[in-house]
Coordinates of C-alpha atoms and ligand atoms in Angstrom, one line a residue:
M1 CA 92.5 20.1 201.7
P2 CA 88.9 20.4 203.1
I3 CA 88.1 18.8 206.4
K4 CA 86.5 15.4 205.9
V5 CA 85.7 12.3 207.9
L6 CA 88.4 9.6 207.5
D7 CA 87.5 6.2 206.0
P8 CA 86.9 3.8 208.9
K9 CA 89.6 1.5 207.5
V10 CA 92.2 4.3 207.7
V11 CA 91.0 5.2 211.2
S12 CA 91.5 1.6 212.4
Q13 CA 95.0 1.4 210.8
I14 CA 96.0 4.6 212.4
A15 CA 94.7 3.4 215.8
A16 CA 96.4 0.0 215.3
G17 CA 99.7 1.8 215.0
E18 CA 99.5 2.8 218.7
V19 CA 99.2 -0.8 219.8
V20 CA 101.1 -2.7 217.2
E21 CA 104.4 -1.1 216.6
R22 CA 106.3 -4.2 215.5
P23 CA 106.0 -8.0 215.4
A24 CA 107.0 -8.2 219.1
S25 CA 104.0 -6.1 220.0
V26 CA 101.7 -8.7 218.4
V27 CA 103.4 -11.4 220.4
K28 CA 103.0 -9.3 223.6
E29 CA 99.3 -8.8 223.1
L30 CA 98.5 -12.4 222.2
V31 CA 100.6 -13.8 225.0
E32 CA 98.9 -11.4 227.4
N33 CA 95.5 -12.6 226.2
S34 CA 96.6 -16.2 226.7
L35 CA 97.7 -15.4 230.2
D36 CA 94.5 -13.6 231.0
A37 CA 92.7 -16.7 229.8
S38 CA 94.3 -18.7 232.7
S39 CA 96.4 -20.8 230.3
S40 CA 99.0 -23.1 231.8
Q41 CA 100.7 -23.7 228.4
I42 CA 101.5 -21.2 225.8
S43 CA 103.5 -21.8 222.7
I44 CA 104.6 -19.2 220.3
E45 CA 105.7 -19.9 216.7
V46 CA 107.3 -17.2 214.6
R47 CA 108.6 -17.1 211.0
G48 CA 110.3 -14.5 208.9
G49 CA 110.9 -12.1 211.8
G50 CA 107.2 -12.3 212.7
V51 CA 106.1 -10.8 209.4
S52 CA 105.3 -14.0 207.6
L53 CA 103.8 -15.7 210.7
I54 CA 103.1 -15.4 214.3
R55 CA 101.1 -18.1 215.9
V56 CA 100.2 -18.3 219.6
T57 CA 98.5 -21.4 221.0
D58 CA 97.2 -21.7 224.5
N59 CA 95.1 -24.1 226.6
G60 CA 93.1 -21.3 228.3
V61 CA 89.4 -20.8 228.8
G62 CA 88.8 -20.1 225.1
I63 CA 86.2 -17.8 223.6
P64 CA 82.6 -19.0 223.3
S65 CA 81.5 -19.6 219.7
G66 CA 79.0 -16.7 219.8
E67 CA 81.6 -14.2 220.9
V68 CA 84.5 -14.9 218.6
D69 CA 83.4 -12.3 216.0
L70 CA 82.9 -9.8 218.8
A71 CA 86.4 -10.2 220.1
F72 CA 87.7 -8.6 216.9
S73 CA 85.5 -5.4 217.2
R74 CA 87.1 -2.4 218.7
Y75 CA 86.6 -1.8 222.4
T76 CA 85.1 -5.2 223.2
T77 CA 86.5 -6.9 226.2
S78 CA 85.4 -9.5 228.7
K79 CA 87.8 -8.0 231.3
I80 CA 86.2 -4.8 232.6
G81 CA 82.6 -3.6 232.6
N82 CA 83.0 0.0 233.8
L83 CA 85.4 2.6 234.9
E84 CA 85.5 1.3 238.5
D85 CA 86.7 -2.1 237.3
L86 CA 89.7 -0.3 235.9
E87 CA 90.6 1.0 239.3
S88 CA 91.3 -2.5 240.5
I89 CA 92.3 -4.2 237.3
E90 CA 94.0 -7.5 237.7
S91 CA 94.1 -8.7 234.1
L92 CA 96.8 -7.7 231.7
G93 CA 94.4 -6.6 229.0
F94 CA 91.4 -4.3 229.4
R95 CA 91.2 -1.9 226.5
G96 CA 89.7 -4.4 224.0
E97 CA 92.0 -3.0 221.3
A98 CA 94.5 -5.7 220.6
L99 CA 92.7 -8.1 218.4
P100 CA 91.0 -5.5 216.2
S101 CA 94.3 -3.6 215.9
I102 CA 96.2 -6.7 214.8
A103 CA 93.4 -7.6 212.3
A104 CA 93.6 -4.1 210.8
V105 CA 97.2 -4.6 209.8
A106 CA 97.5 -8.3 209.0
Q107 CA 95.6 -11.4 207.9
V108 CA 94.3 -13.2 211.0
D109 CA 92.7 -16.4 211.8
I110 CA 91.6 -17.9 215.1
V111 CA 90.4 -21.3 216.3
S112 CA 89.0 -21.3 219.8
C113 CA 87.1 -23.7 221.9
A114 CA 85.6 -22.5 225.2
S115 CA 85.1 -24.5 228.4
G116 CA 81.9 -26.4 228.1
E117 CA 81.7 -26.4 224.3
S118 CA 82.1 -29.6 222.4
V119 CA 83.5 -28.1 219.2
G120 CA 85.6 -25.1 218.4
T121 CA 85.1 -22.1 216.1
Y122 CA 87.3 -21.1 213.2
L123 CA 87.2 -17.5 212.0
S124 CA 89.3 -15.8 209.5
L125 CA 89.7 -12.1 208.8
D126 CA 91.2 -10.0 206.1
D127 CA 91.6 -6.2 206.6
G128 CA 89.7 -6.6 209.7
V129 CA 86.6 -8.1 207.9
V130 CA 85.4 -11.6 208.6
T131 CA 85.9 -13.8 205.4
N132 CA 85.1 -17.2 206.8
K133 CA 83.5 -18.8 209.9
R134 CA 82.8 -22.4 210.6
S135 CA 83.0 -25.1 213.3
Q136 CA 86.3 -26.8 213.8
G137 CA 87.4 -29.4 216.3
R138 CA 90.1 -28.6 218.9
S139 CA 90.6 -29.1 222.6
R140 CA 90.0 -26.3 225.0
G141 CA 92.0 -23.2 224.3
T142 CA 92.8 -20.7 221.5
T143 CA 95.1 -20.5 218.6
I144 CA 95.6 -17.2 216.8
T145 CA 97.6 -17.0 213.6
V146 CA 98.8 -13.7 212.2
R147 CA 100.2 -13.6 208.7
N148 CA 101.6 -10.9 206.4
L149 CA 101.9 -8.3 209.2
F150 CA 102.1 -4.7 207.8
R151 CA 102.2 -6.0 204.2
K152 CA 99.4 -3.5 203.4
V153 CA 100.8 -0.7 205.6
P154 CA 103.9 0.3 203.7
A155 CA 104.6 3.2 206.2
R156 CA 105.0 0.7 209.0
F157 CA 106.5 -2.1 206.9
K158 CA 109.5 0.0 205.9
F159 CA 110.4 0.7 209.5
L160 CA 110.8 -2.9 210.4
K161 CA 114.3 -4.0 211.1
S162 CA 116.0 -7.2 209.9
P163 CA 114.3 -10.5 210.8
T164 CA 117.1 -11.1 213.3
T165 CA 116.4 -7.9 215.1
E166 CA 112.7 -8.4 215.1
N167 CA 113.2 -12.0 216.3
S168 CA 115.4 -10.8 219.1
H169 CA 112.6 -8.4 220.3
I170 CA 110.1 -11.2 220.2
A171 CA 112.5 -13.5 222.2
N172 CA 112.8 -10.6 224.7
V173 CA 109.0 -10.3 225.1
V174 CA 108.6 -14.1 225.6
S175 CA 111.5 -14.2 228.0
R176 CA 110.0 -11.6 230.2
Y177 CA 106.6 -13.3 230.4
A178 CA 108.3 -16.6 231.1
L179 CA 110.0 -14.9 234.0
A180 CA 106.8 -13.2 235.2
F181 CA 104.8 -16.5 235.1
P182 CA 106.9 -19.4 236.3
E183 CA 103.8 -21.5 236.6
V184 CA 103.1 -21.3 232.9
K185 CA 104.9 -23.5 230.4
F186 CA 106.3 -21.4 227.5
T187 CA 107.8 -22.6 224.2
L188 CA 109.1 -20.2 221.6
S189 CA 110.1 -21.5 218.2
I190 CA 111.7 -19.3 215.7
D191 CA 111.8 -20.4 212.0
G192 CA 111.1 -24.0 213.1
K193 CA 113.7 -24.1 215.9
V194 CA 112.8 -24.1 219.6
T195 CA 114.8 -21.2 221.1
L196 CA 113.2 -20.9 224.5
R197 CA 111.6 -23.4 226.9
A198 CA 110.3 -22.6 230.3
P199 CA 109.0 -25.6 232.1
G200 CA 106.1 -24.1 234.0
S201 CA 107.2 -25.7 237.2
G202 CA 106.1 -22.7 239.3
R203 CA 109.7 -22.1 240.4
L204 CA 111.3 -18.9 239.3
I205 CA 114.7 -20.4 239.2
D206 CA 113.6 -22.9 236.5
S207 CA 112.4 -20.0 234.3
V208 CA 115.6 -18.2 234.9
T209 CA 117.5 -21.3 233.7
G210 CA 115.2 -21.5 230.6
V211 CA 115.7 -17.9 229.7
Y212 CA 119.2 -17.0 230.8
G213 CA 120.9 -20.4 231.1
L214 CA 122.6 -22.3 233.9
E215 CA 125.5 -19.9 234.5
V216 CA 123.2 -17.0 235.5
A217 CA 120.8 -19.4 237.3
H218 CA 123.6 -20.6 239.6
N219 CA 124.4 -17.1 240.6
M220 CA 120.9 -15.9 241.5
I221 CA 119.9 -14.8 245.0
E222 CA 116.3 -14.9 246.1
I223 CA 115.0 -11.6 247.4
G224 CA 112.2 -10.4 249.6
H225 CA 110.7 -13.6 250.9
G226 CA 107.5 -11.7 250.4
D227 CA 107.9 -9.0 253.0
G228 CA 109.4 -6.3 250.7
G229 CA 112.3 -5.8 253.2
W230 CA 109.8 -4.5 255.7
E231 CA 111.3 -3.6 259.0
G232 CA 108.1 -2.4 260.6
G233 CA 106.7 1.0 260.3
V234 CA 108.6 2.3 257.3
V235 CA 107.1 0.3 254.5
P236 CA 103.6 -1.2 255.0
P237 CA 103.4 -4.8 254.0
S238 CA 100.9 -3.8 251.2
V239 CA 103.9 -3.6 248.9
K240 CA 105.5 -7.0 248.5
V241 CA 108.7 -7.5 246.6
T242 CA 109.9 -10.9 245.6
G243 CA 112.1 -12.3 242.8
M244 CA 115.7 -12.9 242.3
V245 CA 118.8 -10.9 241.7
G246 CA 122.2 -11.8 240.3
S247 CA 125.2 -11.8 242.5
P248 CA 127.7 -9.0 241.6
A249 CA 129.8 -11.8 239.9
I250 CA 127.4 -11.9 236.9
S251 CA 127.0 -8.2 236.1
R252 CA 126.2 -7.3 232.5
S253 CA 127.0 -4.4 230.3
S254 CA 123.5 -3.4 229.5
R255 CA 120.3 -2.8 231.5
G256 CA 118.5 -5.5 229.4
Y257 CA 118.7 -8.0 232.2
L258 CA 116.5 -6.0 234.6
S259 CA 112.9 -7.1 234.6
F260 CA 110.1 -5.5 236.6
F261 CA 106.7 -6.9 237.0
I262 CA 103.9 -5.1 238.8
N263 CA 101.2 -7.5 239.7
H264 CA 102.6 -9.8 237.0
R265 CA 102.6 -7.0 234.4
W266 CA 105.9 -6.4 232.7
V267 CA 106.7 -2.7 232.9
S268 CA 109.7 -0.5 232.2
S269 CA 110.4 2.0 234.9
R270 CA 113.2 4.4 235.4
L271 CA 112.3 4.6 239.1
L272 CA 112.6 0.9 239.7
T273 CA 115.8 0.6 237.6
W274 CA 117.2 3.3 239.8
A275 CA 116.1 1.6 243.0
V276 CA 117.9 -1.6 242.0
E277 CA 121.0 0.1 240.8
E278 CA 121.1 2.0 244.1
A279 CA 121.0 -1.3 245.9
Y280 CA 124.0 -2.5 244.0
H281 CA 125.9 0.7 244.8
G282 CA 129.6 0.0 245.3
L283 CA 129.2 -3.7 244.4
L284 CA 129.5 -3.4 240.6
P285 CA 132.2 -2.0 238.5
Q286 CA 131.3 1.3 236.7
G287 CA 129.3 0.8 233.6
K288 CA 128.0 -2.6 234.7
H289 CA 124.4 -3.5 235.4
P290 CA 122.9 -6.3 237.5
V291 CA 120.6 -9.2 236.5
A292 CA 117.3 -8.8 238.4
I293 CA 113.8 -10.1 238.3
I294 CA 111.7 -8.0 240.5
N295 CA 108.1 -8.9 241.2
I296 CA 106.1 -6.2 243.0
S297 CA 102.7 -6.9 244.2
L298 CA 100.5 -4.2 245.6
P299 CA 96.8 -3.4 245.7
P300 CA 95.7 -2.7 242.1
E301 CA 94.2 0.7 243.2
Q302 CA 97.6 1.9 244.2
V303 CA 98.9 1.8 240.6
D304 CA 97.6 3.2 237.4
V305 CA 98.2 0.9 234.4
N306 CA 96.3 3.0 231.9
I307 CA 98.9 5.6 231.0
H308 CA 100.5 4.0 228.0
P309 CA 98.9 2.5 224.8
A310 CA 101.0 -0.6 225.1
K311 CA 100.5 -0.6 228.9
S312 CA 104.2 -0.8 229.4
E313 CA 104.5 2.1 231.8
V314 CA 102.6 2.5 235.1
K315 CA 102.2 5.3 237.7
F316 CA 102.4 4.6 241.4
Q317 CA 100.3 6.3 243.9
N318 CA 103.2 6.4 246.2
E319 CA 106.5 6.3 244.4
R320 CA 108.7 6.6 247.4
L321 CA 107.1 3.7 249.1
V322 CA 107.7 1.4 246.1
F323 CA 111.2 2.7 245.5
S324 CA 112.3 2.1 249.1
A325 CA 110.7 -1.4 249.2
V326 CA 112.5 -2.5 246.1
Q327 CA 115.8 -1.0 247.1
K328 CA 115.7 -2.5 250.6
A329 CA 114.7 -5.9 249.5
V330 CA 117.5 -6.1 246.9
R331 CA 120.1 -4.6 249.2
Q332 CA 119.2 -6.8 252.1
A333 CA 119.4 -10.0 250.0
L334 CA 122.8 -8.9 248.6
I335 CA 124.3 -8.2 251.9
E336 CA 123.0 -11.4 253.4
S337 CA 124.4 -13.4 250.6
M338 CA 127.8 -11.8 251.1
S339 CA 128.0 -12.2 254.8
V340 CA 127.7 -16.0 254.5
P341 CA 131.0 -17.5 253.6
K342 CA 130.4 -19.1 250.2
I343 CA 132.0 -22.1 248.8
E344 CA 132.9 -21.3 245.2
A345 CA 130.6 -23.1 242.9
P346 CA 132.2 -24.6 239.8
V347 CA 131.6 -22.5 236.8
I348 CA 129.8 -24.9 234.6
A349 CA 128.3 -23.0 231.8
Y350 CA 131.4 -22.4 229.8
G351 CA 134.4 -23.4 231.8
A352 CA 134.3 -27.1 231.0
P353 CA 138.1 -27.5 230.9
A354 CA 139.4 -25.3 233.7
K355 CA 142.3 -24.0 231.7
P356 CA 142.4 -24.7 228.0
R357 CA 145.7 -25.9 226.8
E358 CA 147.1 -24.5 223.7
L359 CA 147.0 -26.5 220.5
W360 CA 148.7 -24.2 218.1
Q361 CA 149.4 -20.7 217.5
T362 CA 149.8 -18.7 214.4
S363 CA 152.4 -16.4 215.7
A364 CA 155.4 -16.6 217.8
R365 CA 153.9 -14.2 220.3
S366 CA 152.4 -16.0 223.3
D367 CA 150.3 -13.1 224.6
N368 CA 149.8 -9.5 224.3
R369 CA 152.0 -8.3 227.2
L370 CA 153.5 -5.0 226.3
T371 CA 157.0 -6.1 225.7
S372 CA 156.0 -7.7 222.4
S373 CA 157.4 -6.3 219.2
R374 CA 156.3 -2.9 218.1
P375 CA 153.6 -2.9 215.4
T376 CA 154.4 -1.3 212.2
P377 CA 152.7 2.0 211.9
L378 CA 149.6 1.7 209.8
Q379 CA 149.4 5.2 208.5
T380 CA 151.2 8.4 209.1
P381 CA 150.0 9.6 212.5
Q382 CA 147.6 12.5 212.1
V383 CA 147.6 14.0 215.6
S384 CA 151.0 12.7 216.6
L385 CA 152.3 12.5 220.1
P386 CA 155.8 13.9 220.8
M387 CA 158.5 11.5 222.1
L388 CA 157.8 10.8 225.7
R389 CA 160.0 9.7 228.6
V390 CA 158.4 7.5 231.1
L391 CA 158.9 8.7 234.7
G392 CA 156.8 6.1 236.6
Q393 CA 153.4 4.6 237.4
L394 CA 150.7 6.3 239.5
L395 CA 148.1 4.4 241.5
S396 CA 148.9 1.3 239.3
S397 CA 146.7 2.9 236.7
Y398 CA 148.4 5.9 235.1
I399 CA 151.7 6.3 233.4
V400 CA 153.5 9.6 234.3
A401 CA 155.7 10.8 231.4
E402 CA 157.6 13.8 230.4
G403 CA 157.5 15.4 226.9
P404 CA 159.2 18.3 225.4
D405 CA 156.3 20.5 226.5
G406 CA 155.5 19.4 230.1
L407 CA 153.9 16.5 231.9
Y408 CA 151.7 13.7 230.5
L409 CA 149.4 11.5 232.6
I410 CA 148.4 8.6 230.5
D411 CA 145.5 6.3 231.4
Q412 CA 147.1 2.8 230.8
H413 CA 143.9 1.0 230.1
A414 CA 142.5 3.6 227.7
A415 CA 145.9 4.0 225.9
H416 CA 146.3 0.2 225.5
E417 CA 142.7 0.0 224.2
R418 CA 143.6 2.5 221.5
V419 CA 146.7 0.7 220.5
L420 CA 145.0 -2.7 220.3
F421 CA 142.0 -1.3 218.6
E422 CA 144.1 0.0 215.7
K423 CA 146.1 -3.2 215.6
I424 CA 143.0 -5.3 215.4
K425 CA 141.5 -3.2 212.7
D426 CA 144.7 -3.4 210.7
Q427 CA 145.1 -7.1 211.1
R428 CA 141.5 -7.7 210.0
A429 CA 141.9 -5.5 207.0
R430 CA 144.9 -7.6 206.0
Q431 CA 143.0 -10.8 207.0
K432 CA 145.9 -11.5 209.4
I433 CA 144.2 -11.8 212.7
E434 CA 146.2 -13.9 215.1
V435 CA 144.2 -16.8 216.3
Q436 CA 144.6 -19.1 219.3
G437 CA 143.2 -22.6 218.9
L438 CA 141.9 -24.4 222.0
L439 CA 143.0 -28.0 222.5
E440 CA 139.6 -28.7 223.9
P441 CA 136.7 -26.8 222.5
I442 CA 134.7 -24.8 225.1
T443 CA 131.0 -24.5 225.1
F444 CA 129.0 -21.5 226.2
E445 CA 125.4 -20.7 226.5
V446 CA 123.5 -17.6 225.3
N447 CA 120.0 -16.2 226.0
P448 CA 117.4 -16.3 223.3
Q449 CA 118.0 -12.7 222.3
Q450 CA 121.7 -13.2 222.0
D451 CA 121.0 -16.4 220.2
E452 CA 119.2 -14.6 217.4
V453 CA 121.9 -12.0 217.0
L454 CA 124.7 -14.6 217.1
K455 CA 123.1 -16.8 214.4
S456 CA 123.5 -14.0 211.9
H457 CA 127.0 -12.9 213.0
Y458 CA 129.2 -15.9 212.9
D459 CA 130.9 -14.4 209.9
S460 CA 131.7 -11.1 211.5
L461 CA 133.1 -12.9 214.6
A462 CA 135.0 -15.3 212.4
E463 CA 136.7 -12.4 210.7
F464 CA 138.1 -11.5 214.1
G465 CA 139.4 -14.9 214.8
F466 CA 136.5 -16.6 216.6
S467 CA 135.7 -20.1 215.5
I468 CA 132.1 -20.6 216.8
E469 CA 129.6 -23.2 215.8
P470 CA 126.1 -24.1 217.0
F471 CA 126.1 -27.0 219.5
G472 CA 122.3 -27.5 220.2
D473 CA 120.0 -25.6 222.3
R474 CA 121.4 -22.1 222.6
T475 CA 124.8 -23.5 223.2
Y476 CA 127.8 -22.8 221.1
L477 CA 131.1 -24.5 220.7
V478 CA 134.2 -22.4 220.4
R479 CA 137.4 -23.9 218.9
A480 CA 139.5 -20.8 218.6
V481 CA 139.6 -17.2 219.8
P482 CA 141.6 -14.1 218.9
V483 CA 145.1 -14.5 220.4
L484 CA 144.6 -11.2 222.2
L485 CA 141.8 -12.7 224.2
H486 CA 143.5 -15.9 225.1
N487 CA 143.1 -16.4 228.9
K488 CA 140.9 -13.4 229.0
D489 CA 137.1 -13.2 229.5
W490 CA 136.3 -13.7 225.9
V491 CA 132.8 -15.1 226.7
G492 CA 132.0 -11.8 228.4
M493 CA 133.3 -10.0 225.4
V494 CA 131.1 -12.0 223.0
R495 CA 128.1 -11.5 225.2
E496 CA 128.7 -7.8 225.4
V497 CA 128.8 -7.5 221.7
L498 CA 125.6 -9.6 221.3
D499 CA 123.9 -7.5 223.9
S500 CA 124.8 -4.2 222.4
L501 CA 122.6 -5.1 219.4
S502 CA 123.5 -1.7 218.0
G503 CA 122.6 -2.6 214.4
G504 CA 125.4 -0.1 213.6
D505 CA 128.9 -1.0 212.6
W506 CA 129.4 -4.6 213.7
A507 CA 133.0 -4.8 212.8
E508 CA 133.7 -1.6 214.8
S509 CA 131.8 -2.9 217.9
I510 CA 133.6 -6.2 217.8
A511 CA 137.0 -4.5 217.4
I512 CA 136.3 -2.1 220.3
S513 CA 135.1 -4.9 222.5
I514 CA 138.1 -7.1 221.8
A515 CA 140.4 -4.2 222.5
C516 CA 138.6 -3.4 225.7
H517 CA 138.7 -6.9 227.0
S518 CA 142.3 -7.6 226.2
A519 CA 143.9 -4.3 227.3
V520 CA 145.7 -4.0 230.6
R521 CA 143.4 -3.0 233.4
A522 CA 143.6 -0.1 235.8
G523 CA 145.2 -1.4 239.0
Q524 CA 147.7 -3.6 237.1
T525 CA 151.3 -2.9 238.0
L526 CA 153.5 -2.5 234.9
T527 CA 157.2 -2.8 234.6
D528 CA 159.3 0.1 233.2
D529 CA 159.7 -1.9 230.0
E530 CA 156.0 -2.5 229.6
M531 CA 155.3 1.2 230.2
R532 CA 157.9 2.3 227.7
E533 CA 156.6 -0.2 225.1
L534 CA 153.0 1.1 225.6
I535 CA 154.1 4.7 225.1
R536 CA 156.1 3.7 222.0
Q537 CA 153.0 2.0 220.6
L538 CA 150.8 4.9 221.5
E539 CA 153.1 7.3 219.7
Q540 CA 152.5 5.3 216.6
A541 CA 148.7 5.3 216.9
V542 CA 146.7 7.2 214.3
I543 CA 144.5 8.8 217.0
P544 CA 146.5 8.5 220.2
H545 CA 144.5 11.0 222.2
T546 CA 141.3 9.1 222.7
C547 CA 140.4 5.5 223.3
P548 CA 138.0 3.8 220.8
H549 CA 135.0 4.7 223.0
G550 CA 136.0 8.3 222.6
R551 CA 137.3 9.0 226.1
P552 CA 140.7 10.7 226.5
T553 CA 143.8 8.6 226.9
M554 CA 145.8 11.3 228.5
I555 CA 146.0 14.6 230.4
H556 CA 148.7 17.1 229.4
L557 CA 150.1 19.7 231.7
G558 CA 152.1 22.1 229.6
S559 CA 155.2 23.8 231.0
G560 CA 153.4 27.2 230.7
Q561 CA 150.6 26.0 232.8
L562 CA 153.0 24.4 235.3
K563 CA 154.7 27.8 235.7
K564 CA 151.4 29.5 236.1
E565 CA 150.2 27.0 238.8
F566 CA 153.4 27.6 240.7
G567 CA 153.1 31.4 240.4
R568 CA 156.1 31.9 238.1
G569 CA 154.0 32.9 235.1
Ligands
ADP601 P1 91.5 -7.1 225.9 O1 92.5 -8.1 226.1 O2 91.9 -5.8 226.2 O3 90.2 -7.5 226.5 P2 91.7 -8.0 223.2 O4 91.3 -7.3 221.9 O5 93.1 -8.4 223.4 O6 91.2 -7.1 224.3 O7 90.8 -9.3 223.3 C1 89.4 -9.1 223.2 C2 88.7 -10.3 224.0 O8 88.9 -11.5 223.3 C3 89.3 -10.5 225.4 O9 88.6 -9.6 226.3 C4 88.9 -11.9 225.7 O10 87.6 -12.1 226.1 C5 89.0 -12.5 224.3 N1 90.3 -13.3 224.0 C6 91.3 -12.8 223.3 N2 92.3 -13.7 223.3 C7 91.9 -14.8 224.0 C8 92.5 -16.0 224.4 N3 93.7 -16.4 224.0 N4 91.7 -16.9 225.2 C9 90.5 -16.5 225.6 N5 89.9 -15.3 225.3 C10 90.6 -14.5 224.5
MG602 MG1 94.3 -8.2 225.1

């Protein structure tokens, strides 16, 4: 094909792709504009996963009537005038790319009324071209409505995930800004239902409650007090770290609860993640991550925000300085919080009745201790284990056993996970999941992201024995749980599944998570009978050598190897 100049429309659609990756990117850009316009109230309305409709309404400074068209031209901005301004940027936007990019891939209309103007301006655009402009009454502020996103860009459209997934990304974006700007009132409604409300009280703890719920809010510790953990000399006070971190009691299984804001800009940063996780070193179980909201303020010239099209990554002039300020502020707050004897606060979010009494049970088995009857083998074992003789328990975590060919060290948790995983899958296939009804239903709260996922996965959870129903504002009522999880942390298990958002095999993830949460733990002393029973069950497993996560369940030291080790080979 000969070289030719691309049609301007194609150019703008290609360029738009950099800024607008998915519906959540539109929400991000529009919310950032509202924040830059000094709004104290921002409401976001979304329909059809953000494809049918995204509407952001604010009460900010508005756009003067004569400038509304201009706002939709490429590289037009009111935020910087020259390159020097970029050095000390304080606004979230500065490229002048968002509105034209959005207009290139959707139908857009705007109603805006600027300070000092008596009437607002309405403008609509199709394919980035103005189709209508007139005066329209409204109070000060701006409303931008985006419809049919990517409908004319099939290459992008086909990469969109389900409305649930897109909604969850949108809820994530709004949650972060609500945490970054506690002084701004945020409302997010998805398909007509309000899923997030942050009151705009100016107190971070109120935003945390709005976004993560009461349980998390009750376990947050304030950090920094503004001095970045400065002890004089090491970290100059130009870097200030404030925010809140979760006590180790509310660790999470994903890093999705870590939020970093540099001068109010939400960024993702491996460096900062590492700094926080370092601060929690030794305080969290392996594989768990903290909840943290970290605000870093530093002189704008010490950070470059112009290295990423979506402005989601930044570069620090002095990385070590920022790293140590964050790490210290977090560590110090954690240590202080632990040295003060704490009166245990009541768990209010989901523990309404302290100990649920049993209403009924479908099976005679009261729990999943290992002395229960042996499950019938599902299939002929493929990689079968030989018969093993239990010798004892090591470190309350491993079972030492002897086989015809040497010594076996079996990880009790991993092995039990494997056994339960296969049992759960089998019961589900036969629709025979054992269920434990609760005499008093228990309520629990989820965050907006989890809410979106949960809404479309009742059925999958029900297949595994959960009876969950909506109970108003991101709260759910649970009437029954799988019997294996009775008296276990099933709330943690449900949250873990909702957080994993894998989009992959849901049934598999749920089965793995139930198995993991109901299996015996490392550190739990087992009786001889319990160990023998576990080994019997493991011998029957289809794949006994690995746990459902793929980690080994055992180490085998063959007699040949033993002889070699002792020099008799
Ligand atoms: P940028 O934010 O990088 O300046 P945008 O394309 O996002 O570029 O917006 C272009 C301009 O439109 C902004 O500089 C601002 O002047 C104006 N604008 C956009 N949204 C709003 C809003 N909600 N309130 C007031 N002004 C706005
Ligand atoms: Mg902008």
